[in-house]
Amino acid sequence: MALGNNYSAEIKKALLSIKSLSIYRQLLQNEVLICLIDLLNYMDNDKVDICIFTELYNNFYYKLAGRGTLRALNEYIIEAILFDENTFTKQAEIHGYELMDDFIKLSASKDLYYLQTVSMLSSSLIKQYALDFCTAGSFEECIVKNLPVWDFEYKASDIIQAGTDADEDTNAGTVTVKGTDTDTDINTAQFSMLHSYTNYGSNFSPIIEKLLSSDDWSNCIQHIADFHNKWGCGIFARFKAFLWYHNGGPGYLKGIENPDPVKLSDLIGYENERSEVINNTLQFLKGHPANNMLLYGDRGTGKSSTIKAIINEYYQQGLRIIEIPKKHLMDFPEVIRTLEERKQKFIIFVDDLAFEDNEENYTALKAILEGGVESKPANILIFATSNRRHLIKEKFSDRAGLQSSNLDEEIHAADTIQEKLSLADRFGIKVTFSSPDKYKYLEIVEGIVEKRGLKVDREYLHREALKWELWYNGRSPRTARQFVDWLEGTL
């Protein structure tokens, strides 16, 4: 029973650690940790029913596996720490470690110790605890062999470096991980995921590696603060692109998991037009005055792609993008209040902007662009795209009042006309993207073909490209890309 008491002490220690969180207490609402707490609370008894235990165990495993990809518990908790938003992470983002409140740093440091304690819970320990306290006979095979595992003695990177610690059976699709109580078979997809333990790119690898290799996370408090000072906290550390989203209730920022990866180097042509957008964005990032921008012109000329490429180019300098659908423009004040105290710089992106003559929600955009009671913070710019130079549709009937004797016509018709034209004028910089001529179109086609490394006879390329634009959508960079997609597929 002494061994069982040791297991019980580990369970109680982990449970107490979770309940002792103060700064990172919001993690108690994390769906994975909720399932873990349910499991530990049930196990904090002298008797364990095998059926209830198995259900709670698998509930936790199901949540940890997430979208079909297994992560070790310590890796999941590290991710939760890095993307949590709390008093400590907010102060770290704005002020940096040295200027933060000492009591906040101390409390956060203790929380990191508690979270590391929880992260060290192994599936083998929990299984053994259940075996010692189960109330219904011998279930060793059911518990030890059949219940899945979530922890491994070695990280996959260590296994690969050691070379002899894992035996891969390619035909069976499994990898045997040595070093735990028993050899563990996991599928090769899970093994690959463990090796590339983060989906967030090389930018976050140093801090993740630091925590994974640390014996005491509380000693990493300054490293974590430095991370937040550079990358932000909460969803602004995790995502670079957002959508202002409504789902039957108030609007909120929804992070985009897989934003368009287009880069400036991917875009061919329109260098002069794009340079205006780039220069204005760089002024903005440097803290200098910058202008809201309207990119208008023919369809398929790369207006939206330019803005998305700008974000990908300057994300590491603190730039983020928020796309707001036109129908939610009345939410602008709420969006601004969400962003105004953040360290990052934000481009609010409104795509395909145009209004019917009877729409009034454009007044919210006009007020934000210039002249509203609630001014636009210095960390926000508005970039809009449109196929129209004048954003509000104007009819000939609008001008009838200028010289009409009809009593039903507006007396001050000229004022109405000026009102409709004024919205576009409130963008400080307007950049025109026009459809290319034949030679520019072929130049764009050649540039895309060269970037993809395709070997095509130039005369054949030009002939087929011109056929394509006649048959389909006319000359534009989008048409050029669609043609090259077809061409690459046929080669």
Short mmCIF file of C-alpha atoms in Angstrom, two decimals:
data_model
loop_
_atom_site.label_atom_id
_atom_site.label_comp_id
_atom_site.label_asym_id
_atom_site.label_seq_id
_atom_site.Cartn_x
_atom_site.Cartn_y
_atom_site.Cartn_z
CA MET A 1 0.00 0.00 0.00
CA ALA A 2 3.00 2.30 0.38
CA LEU A 3 3.40 2.39 -3.40
CA GLY A 4 -0.27 3.24 -3.75
CA ASN A 5 0.18 6.05 -1.24
CA ASN A 6 2.98 7.48 -3.39
CA TYR A 7 0.69 7.51 -6.42
CA SER A 8 -2.05 9.11 -4.33
CA ALA A 9 0.35 11.84 -3.20
CA GLU A 10 1.24 12.63 -6.83
CA ILE A 11 -2.43 12.90 -7.75
CA LYS A 12 -3.16 15.17 -4.77
CA LYS A 13 -0.11 17.32 -5.59
CA ALA A 14 -1.24 17.82 -9.19
CA LEU A 15 -4.80 18.58 -8.12
CA LEU A 16 -3.64 21.08 -5.49
CA SER A 17 -1.34 22.72 -8.06
CA ILE A 18 -4.22 23.30 -10.46
CA LYS A 19 -6.39 24.78 -7.72
CA SER A 20 -3.52 27.03 -6.54
CA LEU A 21 -3.33 28.99 -9.82
CA SER A 22 -3.83 32.73 -9.39
CA ILE A 23 -2.50 34.70 -12.38
CA TYR A 24 -3.10 31.88 -14.87
CA ARG A 25 -6.45 30.99 -13.33
CA GLN A 26 -8.26 31.47 -16.64
CA LEU A 27 -6.67 28.20 -17.73
CA LEU A 28 -9.16 26.47 -15.43
CA GLN A 29 -11.69 27.20 -18.20
CA ASN A 30 -9.53 25.37 -20.74
CA GLU A 31 -11.52 22.38 -22.01
CA VAL A 32 -8.53 20.01 -21.78
CA LEU A 33 -7.72 20.99 -18.21
CA ILE A 34 -11.38 20.80 -17.23
CA CYS A 35 -11.38 17.13 -18.27
CA LEU A 36 -8.10 16.58 -16.42
CA ILE A 37 -9.53 18.15 -13.26
CA ASP A 38 -12.60 15.92 -13.52
CA LEU A 39 -10.33 12.87 -13.77
CA LEU A 40 -8.10 13.92 -10.85
CA ASN A 41 -11.06 14.85 -8.64
CA TYR A 42 -12.54 11.42 -9.16
CA MET A 43 -9.21 9.71 -8.50
CA ASP A 44 -8.79 11.59 -5.23
CA ASN A 45 -10.63 8.72 -3.49
CA ASP A 46 -9.70 5.40 -1.95
CA LYS A 47 -11.91 3.53 -4.40
CA VAL A 48 -12.05 3.81 -8.18
CA ASP A 49 -14.78 2.30 -10.33
CA ILE A 50 -13.18 1.01 -13.51
CA CYS A 51 -16.05 2.12 -15.77
CA ILE A 52 -16.20 5.70 -14.46
CA PHE A 53 -12.40 5.93 -14.48
CA THR A 54 -12.16 4.70 -18.09
CA GLU A 55 -14.76 7.21 -19.27
CA LEU A 56 -13.05 10.16 -17.55
CA TYR A 57 -9.63 9.03 -18.74
CA ASN A 58 -10.76 8.83 -22.36
CA ASN A 59 -12.64 12.14 -22.14
CA PHE A 60 -9.37 13.78 -21.20
CA TYR A 61 -7.43 11.95 -23.91
CA TYR A 62 -10.03 12.91 -26.53
CA LYS A 63 -9.70 16.61 -25.69
CA LEU A 64 -5.89 16.42 -25.58
CA ALA A 65 -5.80 14.78 -28.99
CA GLY A 66 -7.73 17.79 -30.28
CA ARG A 67 -8.17 17.83 -34.02
CA GLY A 68 -6.84 14.33 -34.48
CA THR A 69 -3.25 15.17 -33.53
CA LEU A 70 -1.75 13.86 -30.30
CA ARG A 71 0.30 16.21 -28.17
CA ALA A 72 2.14 15.37 -24.99
CA LEU A 73 0.60 17.01 -21.91
CA ASN A 74 3.63 19.18 -21.20
CA GLU A 75 3.62 20.52 -24.75
CA TYR A 76 -0.08 21.32 -24.55
CA ILE A 77 0.34 23.19 -21.26
CA ILE A 78 3.29 25.17 -22.62
CA GLU A 79 1.12 26.24 -25.54
CA ALA A 80 -1.67 27.25 -23.14
CA ILE A 81 0.80 29.32 -21.09
CA LEU A 82 2.20 31.16 -24.11
CA PHE A 83 -1.21 32.07 -25.51
CA ASP A 84 -2.96 32.96 -22.26
CA GLU A 85 -4.07 36.52 -21.61
CA ASN A 86 -3.81 37.67 -18.00
CA THR A 87 -2.41 40.48 -15.87
CA PHE A 88 1.15 39.20 -16.19
CA THR A 89 1.11 38.70 -19.96
CA LYS A 90 -0.57 42.08 -20.57
CA GLN A 91 2.02 43.90 -18.46
CA ALA A 92 4.82 42.00 -20.19
CA GLU A 93 3.48 42.96 -23.61
CA ILE A 94 3.27 46.68 -22.83
CA HIS A 95 6.07 47.34 -20.35
CA GLY A 96 8.61 44.52 -20.54
CA TYR A 97 9.96 42.48 -17.65
CA GLU A 98 11.96 45.17 -15.84
CA LEU A 99 9.05 47.60 -15.48
CA MET A 100 6.46 45.07 -14.37
CA ASP A 101 4.90 44.87 -10.91
CA ASP A 102 7.08 42.63 -8.70
CA PHE A 103 4.10 40.99 -6.99
CA ILE A 104 2.61 40.07 -10.37
CA LYS A 105 5.92 38.54 -11.44
CA LEU A 106 6.15 36.56 -8.21
CA SER A 107 2.61 35.21 -8.53
CA ALA A 108 3.14 34.28 -12.17
CA SER A 109 6.38 32.54 -11.26
CA LYS A 110 4.59 30.38 -8.69
CA ASP A 111 1.90 29.55 -11.24
CA LEU A 112 4.54 28.36 -13.67
CA TYR A 113 5.83 25.98 -11.00
CA TYR A 114 2.30 24.66 -10.43
CA LEU A 115 1.68 24.22 -14.14
CA GLN A 116 4.93 22.32 -14.57
CA THR A 117 3.85 20.00 -11.77
CA VAL A 118 0.62 19.28 -13.64
CA SER A 119 2.44 18.85 -16.94
CA MET A 120 4.54 16.04 -15.45
CA LEU A 121 1.52 13.83 -14.83
CA SER A 122 2.13 10.66 -16.82
CA SER A 123 -0.44 8.27 -18.19
CA SER A 124 1.53 5.39 -16.66
CA LEU A 125 1.21 6.93 -13.16
CA ILE A 126 -2.53 7.43 -13.54
CA LYS A 127 -3.00 3.92 -14.87
CA GLN A 128 -1.04 2.40 -11.99
CA TYR A 129 -3.04 4.42 -9.49
CA ALA A 130 -6.24 3.03 -11.00
CA LEU A 131 -4.90 -0.52 -10.80
CA ASP A 132 -4.11 -0.10 -7.10
CA PHE A 133 -7.53 1.28 -6.19
CA CYS A 134 -9.96 -0.37 -8.61
CA THR A 135 -12.98 -1.94 -6.88
CA ALA A 136 -13.74 -4.69 -9.38
CA GLY A 137 -11.19 -7.42 -9.87
CA SER A 138 -8.14 -7.46 -12.09
CA PHE A 139 -8.23 -5.09 -15.02
CA GLU A 140 -4.53 -4.90 -15.77
CA GLU A 141 -4.90 -5.71 -19.46
CA CYS A 142 -7.84 -3.33 -19.89
CA ILE A 143 -6.03 -0.44 -18.21
CA VAL A 144 -2.38 -0.91 -19.10
CA LYS A 145 -2.65 -2.30 -22.61
CA ASN A 146 -5.85 -0.82 -23.99
CA LEU A 147 -6.03 2.73 -22.63
CA PRO A 148 -4.10 5.19 -24.83
CA VAL A 149 -1.01 7.09 -23.70
CA TRP A 150 -0.27 10.81 -24.01
CA ASP A 151 3.23 11.10 -22.59
CA PHE A 152 6.61 9.79 -23.71
CA GLU A 153 9.90 9.47 -21.90
CA TYR A 154 11.73 11.11 -24.78
CA LYS A 155 10.77 13.92 -27.10
CA ALA A 156 10.77 12.80 -30.71
CA SER A 157 13.71 15.10 -31.44
CA ASP A 158 15.72 13.29 -28.74
CA ILE A 159 14.70 9.94 -30.17
CA ILE A 160 15.84 10.88 -33.64
CA GLN A 161 19.16 12.20 -32.36
CA ALA A 162 19.79 9.09 -30.26
CA GLY A 163 19.04 6.89 -33.25
CA THR A 164 18.67 3.68 -31.23
CA ASP A 165 15.86 4.70 -28.90
CA ALA A 166 13.09 4.21 -31.45
CA ASP A 167 12.41 1.40 -33.88
CA GLU A 168 10.27 2.42 -36.82
CA ASP A 169 8.24 -0.18 -38.65
CA THR A 170 7.34 1.59 -41.86
CA ASN A 171 5.08 -1.17 -43.12
CA ALA A 172 3.12 -1.33 -39.89
CA GLY A 173 3.01 2.45 -39.65
CA THR A 174 4.20 2.48 -36.03
CA VAL A 175 7.13 3.72 -33.98
CA THR A 176 8.17 1.95 -30.78
CA VAL A 177 9.26 4.45 -28.14
CA LYS A 178 11.70 3.04 -25.59
CA GLY A 179 12.31 4.14 -22.05
CA THR A 180 8.86 4.10 -20.45
CA ASP A 181 7.63 1.27 -18.25
CA THR A 182 6.84 -0.69 -21.39
CA ASP A 183 7.64 -0.06 -25.03
CA THR A 184 4.90 2.05 -26.56
CA ASP A 185 3.66 1.86 -30.13
CA ILE A 186 2.31 5.07 -31.62
CA ASN A 187 1.41 5.68 -35.23
CA THR A 188 3.93 7.42 -37.44
CA ALA A 189 1.69 10.46 -37.90
CA GLN A 190 1.77 11.03 -34.13
CA PHE A 191 5.52 10.45 -34.08
CA SER A 192 5.98 13.09 -36.77
CA MET A 193 3.83 15.52 -34.80
CA LEU A 194 5.88 15.00 -31.66
CA HIS A 195 9.04 15.78 -33.60
CA SER A 196 7.61 19.04 -34.91
CA TYR A 197 5.89 19.80 -31.62
CA THR A 198 4.68 23.26 -32.51
CA ASN A 199 2.51 24.52 -35.34
CA TYR A 200 3.50 28.14 -34.77
CA GLY A 201 6.76 28.32 -36.69
CA SER A 202 10.38 28.95 -35.86
CA ASN A 203 9.52 32.28 -34.20
CA PHE A 204 8.21 30.49 -31.11
CA SER A 205 10.63 27.56 -31.09
CA PRO A 206 13.22 29.18 -28.73
CA ILE A 207 10.78 29.78 -25.86
CA ILE A 208 9.13 26.37 -26.32
CA GLU A 209 12.53 24.67 -26.31
CA LYS A 210 13.47 26.67 -23.22
CA LEU A 211 10.47 25.41 -21.28
CA LEU A 212 10.71 21.84 -22.54
CA SER A 213 14.33 21.61 -21.40
CA SER A 214 13.88 23.44 -18.08
CA ASP A 215 13.71 21.64 -14.74
CA ASP A 216 11.97 24.63 -13.17
CA TRP A 217 9.60 26.75 -15.25
CA SER A 218 9.50 29.44 -12.57
CA ASN A 219 13.07 30.30 -13.54
CA CYS A 220 11.86 31.00 -17.09
CA ILE A 221 9.65 33.91 -16.03
CA GLN A 222 11.79 36.58 -17.74
CA HIS A 223 12.05 34.55 -20.95
CA ILE A 224 8.26 34.30 -21.06
CA ALA A 225 7.90 38.03 -20.37
CA ASP A 226 10.34 38.78 -23.20
CA PHE A 227 8.29 36.54 -25.49
CA HIS A 228 5.12 38.50 -24.75
CA ASN A 229 6.91 41.83 -25.10
CA LYS A 230 7.89 40.86 -28.65
CA TRP A 231 4.88 38.85 -29.84
CA GLY A 232 2.02 40.08 -27.67
CA CYS A 233 -0.32 37.94 -25.59
CA GLY A 234 -3.51 35.98 -26.01
CA ILE A 235 -4.89 35.70 -29.51
CA PHE A 236 -2.57 38.46 -30.75
CA ALA A 237 0.43 36.26 -30.01
CA ARG A 238 -1.18 33.22 -31.57
CA PHE A 239 -2.63 34.71 -34.79
CA LYS A 240 -1.62 37.36 -37.29
CA ALA A 241 -4.95 37.58 -39.11
CA PHE A 242 -8.47 37.94 -37.69
CA LEU A 243 -12.06 38.19 -38.81
CA TRP A 244 -14.61 40.30 -36.98
CA TYR A 245 -17.24 37.63 -36.54
CA HIS A 246 -20.86 37.46 -35.45
CA ASN A 247 -22.51 34.21 -34.42
CA GLY A 248 -25.91 35.29 -33.20
CA GLY A 249 -24.48 37.51 -30.46
CA PRO A 250 -22.00 40.37 -30.01
CA GLY A 251 -19.13 40.57 -32.48
CA TYR A 252 -15.71 39.25 -31.56
CA LEU A 253 -12.28 38.67 -33.08
CA LYS A 254 -11.90 35.21 -34.57
CA GLY A 255 -8.32 34.16 -35.25
CA ILE A 256 -7.66 32.69 -38.69
CA GLU A 257 -5.76 29.41 -38.37
CA ASN A 258 -4.50 29.29 -41.97
CA PRO A 259 -4.35 32.78 -43.49
CA ASP A 260 -3.48 33.27 -47.13
CA PRO A 261 0.32 32.69 -47.31
CA VAL A 262 0.84 35.02 -50.30
CA LYS A 263 4.13 36.95 -50.18
CA LEU A 264 5.16 40.19 -51.84
CA SER A 265 7.75 38.22 -53.80
CA ASP A 266 4.92 36.08 -55.23
CA LEU A 267 3.25 39.09 -56.85
CA ILE A 268 4.36 40.02 -60.36
CA GLY A 269 3.94 43.52 -61.78
CA TYR A 270 2.34 46.64 -60.26
CA GLU A 271 5.58 47.46 -58.44
CA ASN A 272 4.85 51.20 -58.35
CA GLU A 273 1.37 50.71 -56.97
CA ARG A 274 2.58 48.24 -54.37
CA SER A 275 5.47 50.49 -53.31
CA GLU A 276 2.96 53.14 -52.19
CA VAL A 277 1.27 50.60 -49.94
CA ILE A 278 4.60 49.34 -48.60
CA ASN A 279 6.00 52.81 -47.87
CA ASN A 280 2.84 53.90 -46.05
CA THR A 281 2.88 50.68 -44.00
CA LEU A 282 6.54 51.15 -43.04
CA GLN A 283 5.79 54.70 -41.85
CA PHE A 284 3.00 53.26 -39.74
CA LEU A 285 5.25 50.56 -38.22
CA LYS A 286 7.92 53.14 -37.37
CA GLY A 287 5.40 55.19 -35.41
CA HIS A 288 5.23 58.04 -37.95
CA PRO A 289 1.96 59.52 -39.23
CA ALA A 290 0.44 57.33 -41.96
CA ASN A 291 -2.67 57.44 -44.11
CA ASN A 292 -5.70 55.25 -44.49
CA MET A 293 -5.63 53.73 -47.97
CA LEU A 294 -8.14 52.89 -50.68
CA LEU A 295 -6.98 50.44 -53.33
CA TYR A 296 -9.40 50.55 -56.22
CA GLY A 297 -9.44 49.39 -59.82
CA ASP A 298 -10.24 46.49 -62.07
CA ARG A 299 -11.04 43.06 -60.70
CA GLY A 300 -8.26 40.50 -60.35
CA THR A 301 -5.44 43.04 -60.31
CA GLY A 302 -4.06 42.06 -56.90
CA LYS A 303 -5.54 44.67 -54.56
CA SER A 304 -6.52 42.26 -51.80
CA SER A 305 -3.44 40.08 -52.36
CA THR A 306 -1.23 43.12 -51.85
CA ILE A 307 -2.72 43.82 -48.42
CA LYS A 308 -2.50 40.16 -47.34
CA ALA A 309 1.11 39.97 -48.54
CA ILE A 310 1.93 43.11 -46.52
CA ILE A 311 0.81 41.34 -43.34
CA ASN A 312 2.91 38.26 -44.09
CA GLU A 313 5.92 40.48 -44.81
CA TYR A 314 5.77 42.61 -41.66
CA TYR A 315 4.10 40.31 -39.13
CA GLN A 316 7.36 39.94 -37.20
CA GLN A 317 7.45 43.72 -36.75
CA GLY A 318 4.17 43.61 -34.86
CA LEU A 319 1.67 44.02 -37.71
CA ARG A 320 -1.73 42.30 -37.55
CA ILE A 321 -4.79 42.42 -39.82
CA ILE A 322 -8.48 42.51 -38.92
CA GLU A 323 -10.97 41.90 -41.73
CA ILE A 324 -14.38 43.45 -41.14
CA PRO A 325 -17.24 42.51 -43.47
CA LYS A 326 -19.06 45.51 -44.84
CA LYS A 327 -22.30 44.54 -43.07
CA HIS A 328 -20.56 44.89 -39.68
CA LEU A 329 -19.09 48.37 -40.20
CA MET A 330 -21.36 49.70 -37.46
CA ASP A 331 -19.18 47.71 -35.03
CA PHE A 332 -16.15 49.93 -35.73
CA PRO A 333 -16.22 51.64 -32.30
CA GLU A 334 -16.28 48.26 -30.56
CA VAL A 335 -13.40 46.97 -32.68
CA ILE A 336 -11.35 50.05 -31.91
CA ARG A 337 -11.88 49.71 -28.17
CA THR A 338 -10.65 46.11 -28.44
CA LEU A 339 -7.41 47.19 -30.14
CA GLU A 340 -6.54 50.63 -28.83
CA GLU A 341 -4.42 49.63 -25.82
CA ARG A 342 -2.46 46.94 -27.63
CA LYS A 343 1.21 47.21 -28.47
CA GLN A 344 0.76 45.76 -31.96
CA LYS A 345 -0.14 47.74 -35.08
CA PHE A 346 -3.38 46.82 -36.80
CA ILE A 347 -4.62 47.14 -40.35
CA ILE A 348 -8.40 47.04 -40.48
CA PHE A 349 -9.20 45.53 -43.86
CA VAL A 350 -12.49 46.09 -45.66
CA ASP A 351 -12.65 44.14 -48.92
CA ASP A 352 -14.82 44.98 -51.96
CA LEU A 353 -16.12 48.15 -50.41
CA ALA A 354 -19.16 49.69 -52.11
CA PHE A 355 -22.54 50.94 -50.94
CA GLU A 356 -26.01 51.25 -52.39
CA ASP A 357 -27.36 54.77 -52.44
CA ASN A 358 -29.86 54.00 -49.67
CA GLU A 359 -27.32 52.44 -47.26
CA GLU A 360 -26.48 54.40 -44.15
CA ASN A 361 -23.96 52.14 -42.40
CA TYR A 362 -21.20 53.86 -44.39
CA THR A 363 -21.54 56.76 -41.93
CA ALA A 364 -19.74 54.63 -39.32
CA LEU A 365 -16.77 54.20 -41.65
CA LYS A 366 -16.81 57.88 -42.59
CA ALA A 367 -16.82 58.94 -38.95
CA ILE A 368 -13.84 56.73 -38.14
CA LEU A 369 -11.88 57.86 -41.18
CA GLU A 370 -12.23 61.49 -40.16
CA GLY A 371 -14.20 63.54 -37.75
CA GLY A 372 -15.83 61.09 -35.34
CA VAL A 373 -16.19 61.84 -31.64
CA GLU A 374 -14.25 58.64 -30.86
CA SER A 375 -10.93 59.15 -32.65
CA LYS A 376 -9.01 56.37 -34.33
CA PRO A 377 -6.04 55.23 -32.19
CA ALA A 378 -2.52 55.64 -33.54
CA ASN A 379 -2.03 51.86 -33.76
CA ILE A 380 -4.81 51.41 -36.34
CA LEU A 381 -4.97 52.04 -40.09
CA ILE A 382 -7.83 51.29 -42.45
CA PHE A 383 -7.08 49.66 -45.80
CA ALA A 384 -10.02 49.11 -48.15
CA THR A 385 -10.31 47.66 -51.63
CA SER A 386 -12.99 48.42 -54.17
CA ASN A 387 -13.70 48.05 -57.85
CA ARG A 388 -15.24 51.54 -57.73
CA ARG A 389 -13.52 54.90 -57.51
CA HIS A 390 -16.62 56.39 -55.88
CA LEU A 391 -17.77 54.02 -53.16
CA ILE A 392 -21.45 55.00 -53.03
CA LYS A 393 -23.52 54.35 -56.11
CA GLU A 394 -24.81 57.54 -57.72
CA LYS A 395 -27.77 57.72 -60.10
CA PHE A 396 -28.72 60.27 -62.75
CA SER A 397 -31.84 60.88 -60.71
CA ASP A 398 -29.61 62.28 -57.96
CA ARG A 399 -28.75 65.16 -60.30
CA ALA A 400 -32.34 65.87 -61.34
CA GLY A 401 -32.81 68.26 -58.46
CA LEU A 402 -30.08 70.52 -59.80
CA GLN A 403 -32.40 71.90 -62.49
CA SER A 404 -35.79 70.36 -61.84
CA SER A 405 -39.10 72.06 -61.20
CA ASN A 406 -40.52 68.87 -59.73
CA LEU A 407 -41.71 69.62 -56.20
CA ASP A 408 -40.68 66.14 -55.06
CA GLU A 409 -37.02 66.61 -55.99
CA GLU A 410 -34.47 67.65 -53.37
CA ILE A 411 -33.74 71.35 -53.25
CA HIS A 412 -30.08 70.97 -52.30
CA ALA A 413 -29.26 68.13 -54.68
CA ALA A 414 -25.65 69.26 -54.96
CA ASP A 415 -25.18 68.58 -51.25
CA THR A 416 -26.39 65.00 -51.70
CA ILE A 417 -23.95 64.47 -54.55
CA GLN A 418 -21.05 65.82 -52.51
CA GLU A 419 -22.05 63.63 -49.57
CA LYS A 420 -21.81 60.52 -51.74
CA LEU A 421 -18.44 61.51 -53.17
CA SER A 422 -16.93 62.47 -49.82
CA LEU A 423 -16.38 58.94 -48.46
CA ALA A 424 -13.64 58.03 -50.95
CA ASP A 425 -12.01 61.42 -50.37
CA ARG A 426 -11.54 60.61 -46.70
CA PHE A 427 -8.91 58.00 -47.52
CA GLY A 428 -5.59 59.82 -47.45
CA ILE A 429 -4.02 57.71 -50.20
CA LYS A 430 -5.83 56.19 -53.15
CA VAL A 431 -3.98 53.73 -55.38
CA THR A 432 -5.31 52.64 -58.76
CA PHE A 433 -4.83 49.08 -60.01
CA SER A 434 -5.75 48.99 -63.71
CA SER A 435 -6.00 45.95 -65.97
CA PRO A 436 -2.70 45.29 -67.78
CA ASP A 437 -2.27 45.68 -71.52
CA LYS A 438 -1.32 42.65 -73.61
CA TYR A 439 2.42 43.05 -73.07
CA LYS A 440 2.13 43.55 -69.32
CA TYR A 441 -0.18 40.55 -69.09
CA LEU A 442 2.34 38.34 -70.90
CA GLU A 443 5.11 39.69 -68.66
CA ILE A 444 3.11 38.61 -65.60
CA VAL A 445 2.53 35.15 -67.12
CA GLU A 446 6.27 34.76 -67.81
CA GLY A 447 7.11 35.85 -64.27
CA ILE A 448 4.79 33.28 -62.69
CA VAL A 449 6.12 30.53 -64.98
CA GLU A 450 9.69 31.41 -64.04
CA LYS A 451 8.92 31.39 -60.30
CA ARG A 452 7.41 27.92 -60.60
CA GLY A 453 10.40 26.64 -62.54
CA LEU A 454 8.37 25.55 -65.57
CA LYS A 455 10.14 25.03 -68.88
CA VAL A 456 7.84 26.20 -71.67
CA ASP A 457 8.49 27.40 -75.21
CA ARG A 458 8.01 31.18 -75.16
CA GLU A 459 6.01 31.37 -78.39
CA TYR A 460 3.70 28.57 -77.24
CA LEU A 461 3.35 30.21 -73.83
CA HIS A 462 2.29 33.54 -75.28
CA ARG A 463 -0.14 31.98 -77.75
CA GLU A 464 -1.89 29.89 -75.11
CA ALA A 465 -1.94 32.72 -72.56
CA LEU A 466 -3.69 35.02 -75.02
CA LYS A 467 -6.20 32.30 -75.88
CA TRP A 468 -6.91 31.82 -72.19
CA GLU A 469 -7.65 35.46 -71.49
CA LEU A 470 -10.01 35.61 -74.48
CA TRP A 471 -11.89 32.50 -73.41
CA TYR A 472 -12.12 33.33 -69.74
CA ASN A 473 -11.86 36.47 -67.57
CA GLY A 474 -9.89 38.99 -69.59
CA ARG A 475 -6.38 40.25 -68.86
CA SER A 476 -5.45 40.46 -65.18
CA PRO A 477 -2.87 38.99 -62.78
CA ARG A 478 -5.58 36.64 -61.50
CA THR A 479 -6.25 35.37 -65.03
CA ALA A 480 -2.50 34.94 -65.56
CA ARG A 481 -2.23 32.83 -62.41
CA GLN A 482 -5.24 30.74 -63.38
CA PHE A 483 -3.72 30.12 -66.80
CA VAL A 484 -0.40 29.03 -65.31
CA ASP A 485 -2.26 26.72 -62.88
CA TRP A 486 -3.88 25.06 -65.90
CA LEU A 487 -0.60 24.98 -67.79
CA GLU A 488 1.29 23.38 -64.90
CA GLY A 489 -1.39 20.74 -64.56
CA THR A 490 -1.19 19.81 -68.24
CA LEU A 491 2.62 19.66 -68.51
#
